[in-house]
Amino acid sequence: MSPASAADSDSADRRPPSVDTLARSIADVGLPHPLLVDIARAAIADGAPDDARDRAVARRRQLLTPVINGTGTLLHTNLGRAPIAWEQDATYSNLELDLTTGERGSRMATAPSLIARACGAEDAIVVNNCAAAVMLVLAGLAEGKGVVVSRGELVEIGGGFRVPEVMERSGARLIEVGTTNRTRIADFERAVAEHGDDAGVVLQVHQSNYRIVGFTEAPRTAELATIDRPLVADIGSGLLDSRCGWLASGPPGWLAREPAARQTLEAGADLVTFSGDKLFGGPQAGIIAGRADLIATIARHPLARALRPGSLVLGALQSTALAYLNGDGDSIPFWRMAALSVDDLQARAAALGVGTPTDTESTPGGGTLPEVTIPSAGVASDGDHRTRLRSRDRPIIARVVDGRTIIDLRTVDPSDDAEIAAALSEAR
Ligand SMILES: *Cc1c(COP(=O)(O)O)cnc(C)c1O
């Protein structure tokens, strides 16, 4: 037992019985006793013992729980971005065992090698998120050196991912070129000539969550690839291949301007980095894919060990990668939902038999594809029912537009339609 927990139980022994009695009286809330004791003690200290039950319920509702996403935002940042399975039976795995030789194996032979195959890369390595991927690439390839990047791409991408700060933390130095709205290939060439060996890497960052419109110019990946330095493209959003071979209906129109890993590598990028939980449709992860020699260098950096994911994430990524390789977008929940036809959604909305079927607009979300909407359908119900819908055992997350509660069915699994119908009939 650690000293801290020994102290906890000492003080627990001395607690007034009323705390314990109060904690036991709210045991049906379903939290472990030590948490109920904390809540009971705080409620008594605040002179509000009668609040203990509500506080306990509120505390339980902070725990991770499955929710029904009625917002129509496919990659909802507050709802964990892409939908994933997150429970499995406890089991050992061959995480680092080569089953053929019985020798120590590599966890990177699992999901990462499949993802590499699926996007046409020589090799890949996986870390905890895309911010970590960018940091590791720069630490591995440009520690103590300069990274040449356009001033138009020194961006902040949701949740405090600021390209200049990530670069600094990686131990690389920023060599800014061009201007906010216009950067030319000559700007990169001049910087590399000026800095010589000190310019270690050229970095291209996709402007995921905003656009500069009007008088703008930026070199294409193929142009940047002509510079004699490793080219790293942080595409962020994780579209694997712009041809979307995993969708029977082909690439959706709303994807038109999104860079894809395969095509960015074909255009000459040496490495791409992207998130596992955006358009890739898997768990939170950061993927680095591209040249095998660069991946090997990166994998040797001490930070690689600190940033590596475990078998839960690798297992979920592996399932997703196998679905891509099987051309089976239907078994990737994000793509199954993204590809639903409006006709199907309208039919489901009518079949609910409650609320008013209504046309809606879904969004990709997740800090990808700003301004893009996807035609969709759902149901509307007069008034704001969000709090009540959120308080259900399986919370339903809805939007309110013009005084009506809207549930967009694109992001709802059809097996949850009955629950939506039940919740809405209670609302009336
Ligand atoms: C989203 C994004 C990131 C951050 O990805 P996380 O997986 O959330 O860390 C980095 N770069 C780009 C271009 C992005 O779009």
Coordinates of C-alpha atoms and ligand atoms in Angstrom, one line a residue:
M1 CA 0.0 0.0 0.0
S2 CA 1.4 3.4 -0.9
P3 CA 1.8 6.0 1.9
A4 CA -0.9 8.1 0.4
S5 CA -3.5 5.4 0.5
A6 CA -2.4 4.4 4.0
A7 CA -3.1 7.9 5.1
D8 CA -6.5 7.8 3.4
S9 CA -7.6 4.7 5.3
D10 CA -6.3 6.2 8.6
S11 CA -8.5 9.3 8.1
A12 CA -11.3 7.1 6.9
D13 CA -11.1 5.2 10.2
R14 CA -11.6 8.5 12.0
R15 CA -14.4 9.8 9.9
P16 CA -17.7 10.7 11.8
P17 CA -20.3 7.9 11.4
S18 CA -22.7 10.2 9.8
V19 CA -20.5 10.4 6.7
D20 CA -20.5 6.7 6.4
T21 CA -24.3 6.4 7.1
L22 CA -25.0 9.0 4.4
A23 CA -22.6 7.3 2.0
R24 CA -24.4 4.0 2.5
S25 CA -27.8 5.6 2.1
I26 CA -26.9 6.5 -1.5
A27 CA -25.2 3.2 -2.4
D28 CA -27.9 2.5 -5.0
V29 CA -26.4 5.3 -7.2
G30 CA -23.9 2.7 -8.2
L31 CA -20.5 4.3 -7.4
P32 CA -17.7 2.6 -5.3
H33 CA -18.0 3.3 -1.6
P34 CA -14.8 5.5 -1.3
L35 CA -16.3 7.9 -3.9
L36 CA -19.6 8.0 -2.1
V37 CA -17.7 8.8 1.2
D38 CA -16.0 11.7 -0.5
I39 CA -19.3 13.0 -1.8
A40 CA -21.1 12.6 1.5
R41 CA -18.2 14.3 3.4
A42 CA -18.2 17.3 1.1
A43 CA -22.0 17.6 1.2
I44 CA -22.0 17.6 5.0
A45 CA -19.1 20.1 5.1
D46 CA -21.2 22.3 2.8
G47 CA -24.1 22.0 5.1
A48 CA -26.1 20.3 2.3
P49 CA -26.3 16.6 3.2
D50 CA -29.6 16.4 1.2
D51 CA -27.6 17.2 -2.0
A52 CA -25.5 14.1 -1.6
R53 CA -27.6 11.9 -3.9
D54 CA -27.7 14.5 -6.7
R55 CA -24.0 15.0 -6.4
A56 CA -23.4 11.3 -6.6
V57 CA -25.5 11.0 -9.7
A58 CA -23.7 13.9 -11.2
R59 CA -20.4 12.3 -10.4
R60 CA -21.4 9.0 -11.9
R61 CA -22.4 10.8 -15.1
Q62 CA -18.9 12.1 -15.5
L63 CA -17.7 8.5 -16.1
L64 CA -17.1 7.4 -19.7
T65 CA -20.4 5.9 -21.0
P66 CA -21.8 5.2 -24.5
V67 CA -24.0 7.9 -25.9
I68 CA -26.2 8.2 -28.9
N69 CA -25.0 11.0 -31.2
G70 CA -28.0 12.8 -32.7
T71 CA -26.0 15.9 -33.6
G72 CA -25.2 14.9 -37.2
T73 CA -21.6 15.8 -36.6
L74 CA -19.8 12.6 -37.7
L75 CA -16.5 13.3 -35.9
H76 CA -17.8 15.1 -32.8
T77 CA -14.9 16.3 -30.7
N78 CA -16.9 16.1 -27.5
L79 CA -18.1 12.6 -28.3
G80 CA -14.8 11.0 -29.0
R81 CA -14.6 11.8 -32.8
A82 CA -15.0 8.5 -34.7
P83 CA -17.4 5.9 -33.2
I84 CA -15.4 2.9 -31.9
A85 CA -16.0 -0.3 -29.9
W86 CA -14.5 0.2 -26.5
E87 CA -15.0 -3.0 -24.6
Q88 CA -13.6 -6.4 -25.1
D89 CA -13.1 -9.5 -23.0
A90 CA -9.8 -9.6 -21.1
T91 CA -7.2 -11.5 -23.0
Y92 CA -3.5 -11.8 -23.7
S93 CA -2.3 -11.1 -27.2
N94 CA 0.8 -11.6 -29.3
L95 CA 1.6 -7.8 -28.9
E96 CA 5.3 -8.4 -29.0
L97 CA 5.6 -12.1 -29.7
D98 CA 6.5 -13.5 -33.1
L99 CA 4.2 -16.5 -33.2
T100 CA 6.2 -18.2 -36.0
T101 CA 9.6 -18.1 -34.3
G102 CA 8.6 -17.8 -30.7
E103 CA 11.0 -14.8 -30.4
R104 CA 10.3 -11.3 -29.4
G105 CA 8.2 -9.6 -32.1
S106 CA 7.3 -6.0 -32.9
R107 CA 4.0 -4.3 -32.1
M108 CA 4.6 -2.3 -35.2
A109 CA 4.1 -5.5 -37.3
T110 CA 0.4 -5.3 -36.4
A111 CA -1.8 -2.4 -37.3
P112 CA 1.0 -0.1 -38.6
S113 CA 2.2 -2.5 -41.3
L114 CA -1.4 -2.9 -42.5
I115 CA -2.0 0.8 -42.6
A116 CA 1.2 1.3 -44.6
R117 CA -0.1 -1.3 -47.1
A118 CA -3.5 0.3 -47.3
C119 CA -2.0 3.7 -48.2
G120 CA 0.9 2.6 -50.3
A121 CA 3.6 3.5 -47.8
E122 CA 6.8 1.4 -47.3
D123 CA 6.3 1.4 -43.6
A124 CA 4.4 3.1 -40.7
I125 CA 4.6 3.7 -37.0
V126 CA 1.8 4.5 -34.6
V127 CA 1.8 6.9 -31.6
N128 CA -1.0 8.3 -29.4
N129 CA -2.3 11.1 -31.6
C130 CA -1.3 13.2 -34.6
A131 CA 0.2 16.0 -32.4
A132 CA 2.6 13.3 -31.0
A133 CA 3.2 12.0 -34.6
V134 CA 4.4 15.5 -35.7
M135 CA 6.5 15.9 -32.6
L136 CA 8.1 12.5 -33.0
V137 CA 8.9 13.0 -36.7
L138 CA 10.5 16.3 -36.0
A139 CA 12.4 15.0 -33.0
G140 CA 13.6 12.0 -35.0
L141 CA 14.6 13.9 -38.1
A142 CA 15.4 17.4 -37.1
E143 CA 16.4 17.6 -33.5
G144 CA 18.7 20.6 -33.1
K145 CA 18.1 21.5 -36.7
G146 CA 15.7 23.8 -38.6
V147 CA 12.4 22.9 -40.1
V148 CA 11.3 24.9 -43.1
V149 CA 7.6 25.8 -43.0
S150 CA 5.3 28.3 -44.6
R151 CA 4.0 31.2 -42.5
G152 CA 0.6 30.3 -43.9
E153 CA 0.7 26.9 -42.2
L154 CA 1.8 27.9 -38.7
V155 CA -1.7 27.1 -37.5
E156 CA -3.5 26.1 -34.4
I157 CA -5.7 23.0 -34.8
G158 CA -8.3 22.5 -32.0
G159 CA -7.4 21.7 -28.5
G160 CA -4.2 23.8 -28.5
F161 CA -2.2 22.0 -31.1
R162 CA -0.1 24.9 -32.3
V163 CA 2.4 23.9 -35.0
P164 CA 5.2 26.3 -33.8
E165 CA 4.9 25.1 -30.2
V166 CA 4.9 21.4 -31.2
M167 CA 8.0 22.1 -33.3
E168 CA 9.8 23.8 -30.4
R169 CA 9.0 20.9 -28.0
S170 CA 10.5 18.5 -30.5
G171 CA 13.8 20.2 -30.3
A172 CA 13.7 21.5 -33.8
R173 CA 13.9 25.2 -34.8
L174 CA 11.4 27.0 -37.0
I175 CA 12.6 28.4 -40.3
E176 CA 9.6 30.4 -41.4
V177 CA 9.2 31.3 -45.1
G178 CA 6.7 33.3 -47.2
T179 CA 3.7 35.2 -45.8
T180 CA 0.4 34.3 -44.3
N181 CA -1.4 34.3 -47.6
R182 CA 1.3 33.6 -50.2
T183 CA 4.3 31.3 -50.1
R184 CA 6.2 30.2 -53.2
I185 CA 8.5 27.3 -53.9
A186 CA 11.3 29.9 -54.4
D187 CA 10.8 30.9 -50.7
F188 CA 11.6 27.3 -49.6
E189 CA 14.6 27.0 -52.1
R190 CA 16.1 30.3 -50.8
A191 CA 15.7 29.2 -47.1
V192 CA 17.4 25.8 -47.8
A193 CA 20.2 27.4 -49.7
E194 CA 20.7 30.0 -46.9
H195 CA 20.6 27.5 -44.0
G196 CA 22.4 24.6 -45.7
D197 CA 22.7 21.5 -43.6
D198 CA 21.0 23.3 -40.8
A199 CA 17.7 23.0 -42.7
G200 CA 16.8 19.4 -41.8
V201 CA 13.2 18.9 -42.9
V202 CA 10.6 20.6 -45.0
L203 CA 7.1 20.5 -43.4
Q204 CA 3.8 21.0 -45.1
V205 CA 0.8 21.3 -42.7
H206 CA -2.8 20.9 -44.0
Q207 CA -5.0 23.8 -43.1
S208 CA -7.6 21.4 -41.6
N209 CA -10.0 23.7 -39.8
Y210 CA -9.9 27.0 -41.7
R211 CA -9.3 28.4 -45.2
I212 CA -7.4 31.4 -46.5
V213 CA -9.4 32.6 -49.5
G214 CA -8.7 35.3 -52.0
F215 CA -5.2 36.3 -53.0
T216 CA -3.4 33.1 -51.9
E217 CA -0.7 30.8 -53.2
A218 CA 1.1 27.8 -51.7
P219 CA 3.4 25.3 -53.3
R220 CA 1.9 21.9 -54.1
T221 CA 3.3 18.8 -52.5
A222 CA 5.0 17.8 -55.8
E223 CA 6.8 21.1 -55.9
L224 CA 8.0 20.8 -52.3
A225 CA 9.2 17.3 -53.1
T226 CA 11.8 18.7 -55.5
I227 CA 13.7 20.3 -52.6
D228 CA 16.6 18.1 -51.4
R229 CA 15.3 17.5 -47.9
P230 CA 12.9 15.0 -46.4
L231 CA 9.4 16.3 -47.0
V232 CA 6.9 15.7 -44.1
A233 CA 3.2 16.4 -44.9
D234 CA 1.0 16.7 -41.8
I235 CA -2.4 15.9 -43.5
G236 CA -4.1 15.5 -40.1
S237 CA -7.5 14.3 -41.3
G238 CA -6.5 10.8 -42.2
L239 CA -8.2 10.2 -45.5
L240 CA -6.3 7.1 -46.7
D241 CA -6.9 7.2 -50.4
S242 CA -8.8 9.8 -52.4
R243 CA -10.4 7.0 -54.6
C244 CA -12.3 5.6 -51.5
G245 CA -12.2 2.1 -52.9
W246 CA -13.9 0.9 -49.6
L247 CA -17.1 2.7 -50.6
A248 CA -19.4 1.1 -53.2
S249 CA -20.7 4.6 -54.1
G250 CA -17.1 5.9 -54.7
P251 CA -15.7 9.1 -53.2
P252 CA -18.4 11.5 -51.8
G253 CA -18.4 14.9 -53.3
W254 CA -17.8 16.6 -49.9
L255 CA -14.3 15.1 -49.8
A256 CA -13.1 16.8 -52.9
R257 CA -10.5 19.2 -51.4
E258 CA -9.2 16.8 -48.7
P259 CA -5.6 15.6 -49.1
A260 CA -5.2 11.8 -48.9
A261 CA -2.3 9.8 -47.5
R262 CA -1.7 7.7 -50.7
Q263 CA -1.8 10.6 -53.1
T264 CA 0.3 12.8 -50.9
L265 CA 3.0 10.1 -50.8
E266 CA 2.7 9.6 -54.6
A267 CA 3.1 13.3 -55.1
G268 CA 6.5 13.0 -53.4
A269 CA 6.1 13.4 -49.6
D270 CA 8.6 11.2 -47.8
L271 CA 6.3 10.9 -44.8
V272 CA 2.7 11.7 -44.0
T273 CA 1.2 12.2 -40.5
F274 CA -2.5 11.8 -39.7
S275 CA -5.0 11.1 -36.9
G276 CA -6.5 7.7 -36.3
D277 CA -9.9 9.1 -35.2
K278 CA -10.7 11.5 -38.0
L279 CA -11.5 10.4 -41.5
F280 CA -9.5 7.1 -40.9
G281 CA -12.5 6.2 -38.6
G282 CA -10.6 4.4 -35.9
P283 CA -9.5 5.1 -32.3
Q284 CA -7.4 8.1 -31.1
A285 CA -3.9 7.5 -32.6
G286 CA -1.3 9.3 -34.7
I287 CA 0.0 7.5 -37.8
I288 CA 3.3 8.2 -39.4
A289 CA 3.6 6.5 -42.8
G290 CA 6.2 6.7 -45.6
R291 CA 9.8 5.9 -46.3
A292 CA 11.1 2.8 -44.4
D293 CA 14.5 4.3 -43.7
L294 CA 13.0 7.5 -42.1
I295 CA 10.5 5.4 -40.1
A296 CA 13.4 3.3 -38.8
T297 CA 15.2 6.4 -37.7
I298 CA 12.1 7.8 -36.0
A299 CA 11.4 4.5 -34.3
R300 CA 14.9 4.6 -32.6
H301 CA 14.2 8.0 -31.0
P302 CA 13.6 7.6 -27.2
L303 CA 10.4 9.6 -27.5
A304 CA 9.0 6.7 -29.7
R305 CA 8.8 4.5 -26.6
A306 CA 7.1 7.2 -24.6
L307 CA 4.5 7.8 -27.2
R308 CA 3.6 4.3 -28.3
P309 CA 0.1 3.0 -27.9
G310 CA -1.0 -0.3 -26.3
S311 CA -2.8 -3.3 -27.5
L312 CA -6.3 -1.8 -27.1
V313 CA -5.5 1.0 -29.6
L314 CA -3.5 -1.2 -31.9
G315 CA -6.2 -3.9 -31.9
A316 CA -8.9 -1.3 -32.9
L317 CA -6.6 0.2 -35.5
Q318 CA -5.9 -3.3 -36.9
S319 CA -9.6 -4.0 -37.3
T320 CA -10.0 -0.7 -39.2
A321 CA -7.0 -1.3 -41.4
L322 CA -8.2 -4.8 -42.3
A323 CA -11.6 -3.4 -43.3
Y324 CA -9.8 -0.9 -45.6
L325 CA -7.7 -3.7 -47.1
N326 CA -10.9 -5.8 -47.6
G327 CA -12.6 -2.8 -49.3
D328 CA -15.3 -3.0 -46.7
G329 CA -16.2 0.5 -45.7
D330 CA -19.5 -0.8 -44.3
S331 CA -17.7 -2.3 -41.3
I332 CA -16.0 1.1 -40.4
P333 CA -18.8 2.9 -38.5
F334 CA -17.7 6.4 -39.6
W335 CA -17.8 5.5 -43.3
R336 CA -21.0 3.5 -43.0
M337 CA -22.7 6.6 -41.5
A338 CA -21.0 9.0 -43.9
A339 CA -22.2 7.1 -46.9
L340 CA -25.8 6.7 -46.0
S341 CA -28.2 8.1 -48.6
V342 CA -30.6 10.8 -47.7
D343 CA -33.5 8.6 -49.0
D344 CA -32.6 6.0 -46.4
L345 CA -32.4 8.6 -43.6
Q346 CA -35.7 10.1 -44.6
A347 CA -37.4 6.7 -44.5
R348 CA -36.0 6.0 -41.1
A349 CA -37.2 9.4 -39.9
A350 CA -40.7 8.7 -41.1
A351 CA -40.7 5.2 -39.6
L352 CA -39.9 6.6 -36.1
G353 CA -43.5 7.7 -35.9
V354 CA -42.7 10.5 -33.5
G355 CA -41.5 14.1 -34.1
T356 CA -41.6 15.8 -37.5
P357 CA -39.4 14.3 -40.2
T358 CA -37.1 17.0 -41.4
D359 CA -34.2 17.6 -43.7
T360 CA -30.9 18.4 -41.9
E361 CA -27.3 19.1 -42.7
S362 CA -24.6 16.8 -41.2
T363 CA -21.0 17.9 -40.9
P364 CA -17.8 15.9 -41.0
G365 CA -16.5 17.7 -37.8
G366 CA -13.4 16.8 -35.9
G367 CA -11.7 20.0 -37.2
T368 CA -11.8 18.7 -40.7
L369 CA -13.4 20.1 -43.8
P370 CA -14.6 23.5 -42.6
E371 CA -17.7 24.8 -44.4
V372 CA -18.5 21.3 -45.7
T373 CA -22.1 20.0 -45.1
I374 CA -23.6 16.7 -46.0
P375 CA -27.3 16.5 -46.8
S376 CA -29.1 14.5 -44.2
A377 CA -32.4 13.8 -42.5
G378 CA -33.8 13.4 -39.0
V379 CA -36.7 14.4 -36.8
A380 CA -37.6 17.7 -35.1
S381 CA -39.6 18.1 -31.9
D382 CA -40.9 21.5 -30.6
G383 CA -39.0 22.9 -27.6
D384 CA -35.6 22.3 -26.1
H385 CA -35.4 18.7 -24.8
R386 CA -31.6 18.5 -24.7
T387 CA -31.2 18.3 -20.9
R388 CA -33.8 15.5 -20.6
L389 CA -32.4 13.6 -23.5
R390 CA -28.9 13.9 -22.0
S391 CA -30.1 12.6 -18.6
R392 CA -31.2 9.2 -20.0
D393 CA -29.4 6.0 -19.0
R394 CA -28.0 6.1 -22.6
P395 CA -27.7 9.8 -23.1
I396 CA -28.9 11.1 -26.4
I397 CA -27.1 14.2 -27.6
A398 CA -29.2 16.5 -29.8
R399 CA -29.1 20.0 -31.2
V400 CA -31.6 22.9 -30.9
V401 CA -32.3 25.0 -34.0
D402 CA -35.0 27.8 -33.9
G403 CA -36.6 26.5 -30.8
R404 CA -36.9 22.9 -32.0
T405 CA -34.9 19.9 -30.9
I406 CA -33.3 18.2 -33.9
I407 CA -32.0 14.6 -34.0
D408 CA -30.0 13.9 -37.2
L409 CA -30.2 10.2 -37.9
R410 CA -27.0 10.0 -40.0
T411 CA -24.9 9.7 -36.8
V412 CA -27.4 7.3 -35.1
D413 CA -27.0 3.6 -35.5
P414 CA -30.3 2.2 -36.9
S415 CA -30.4 -0.2 -34.0
D416 CA -30.9 2.9 -31.8
D417 CA -33.8 4.3 -33.7
A418 CA -36.3 2.7 -31.3
E419 CA -34.6 4.3 -28.4
I420 CA -34.8 7.7 -30.1
A421 CA -38.5 7.1 -30.7
A422 CA -39.1 6.2 -27.1
A423 CA -37.2 9.2 -25.8
L424 CA -39.1 11.6 -28.0
S425 CA -42.5 10.2 -27.2
E426 CA -41.7 10.8 -23.5
A427 CA -40.7 14.4 -24.4
R428 CA -44.2 15.3 -25.5
Ligands
LIG1 C1 -6.3 17.3 -36.2 C2 -4.9 17.6 -36.7 C3 -3.8 17.5 -35.9 C4 -3.9 17.0 -34.4 O1 -4.3 15.7 -34.4 P1 -4.6 14.9 -33.0 O2 -4.8 13.5 -33.5 O3 -5.9 15.5 -32.5 O4 -3.5 15.1 -32.1 C5 -2.6 17.8 -36.4 N1 -2.4 18.3 -37.6 C6 -3.5 18.4 -38.5 C7 -3.2 18.9 -39.8 C8 -4.7 18.1 -38.0 O5 -5.8 18.2 -38.9

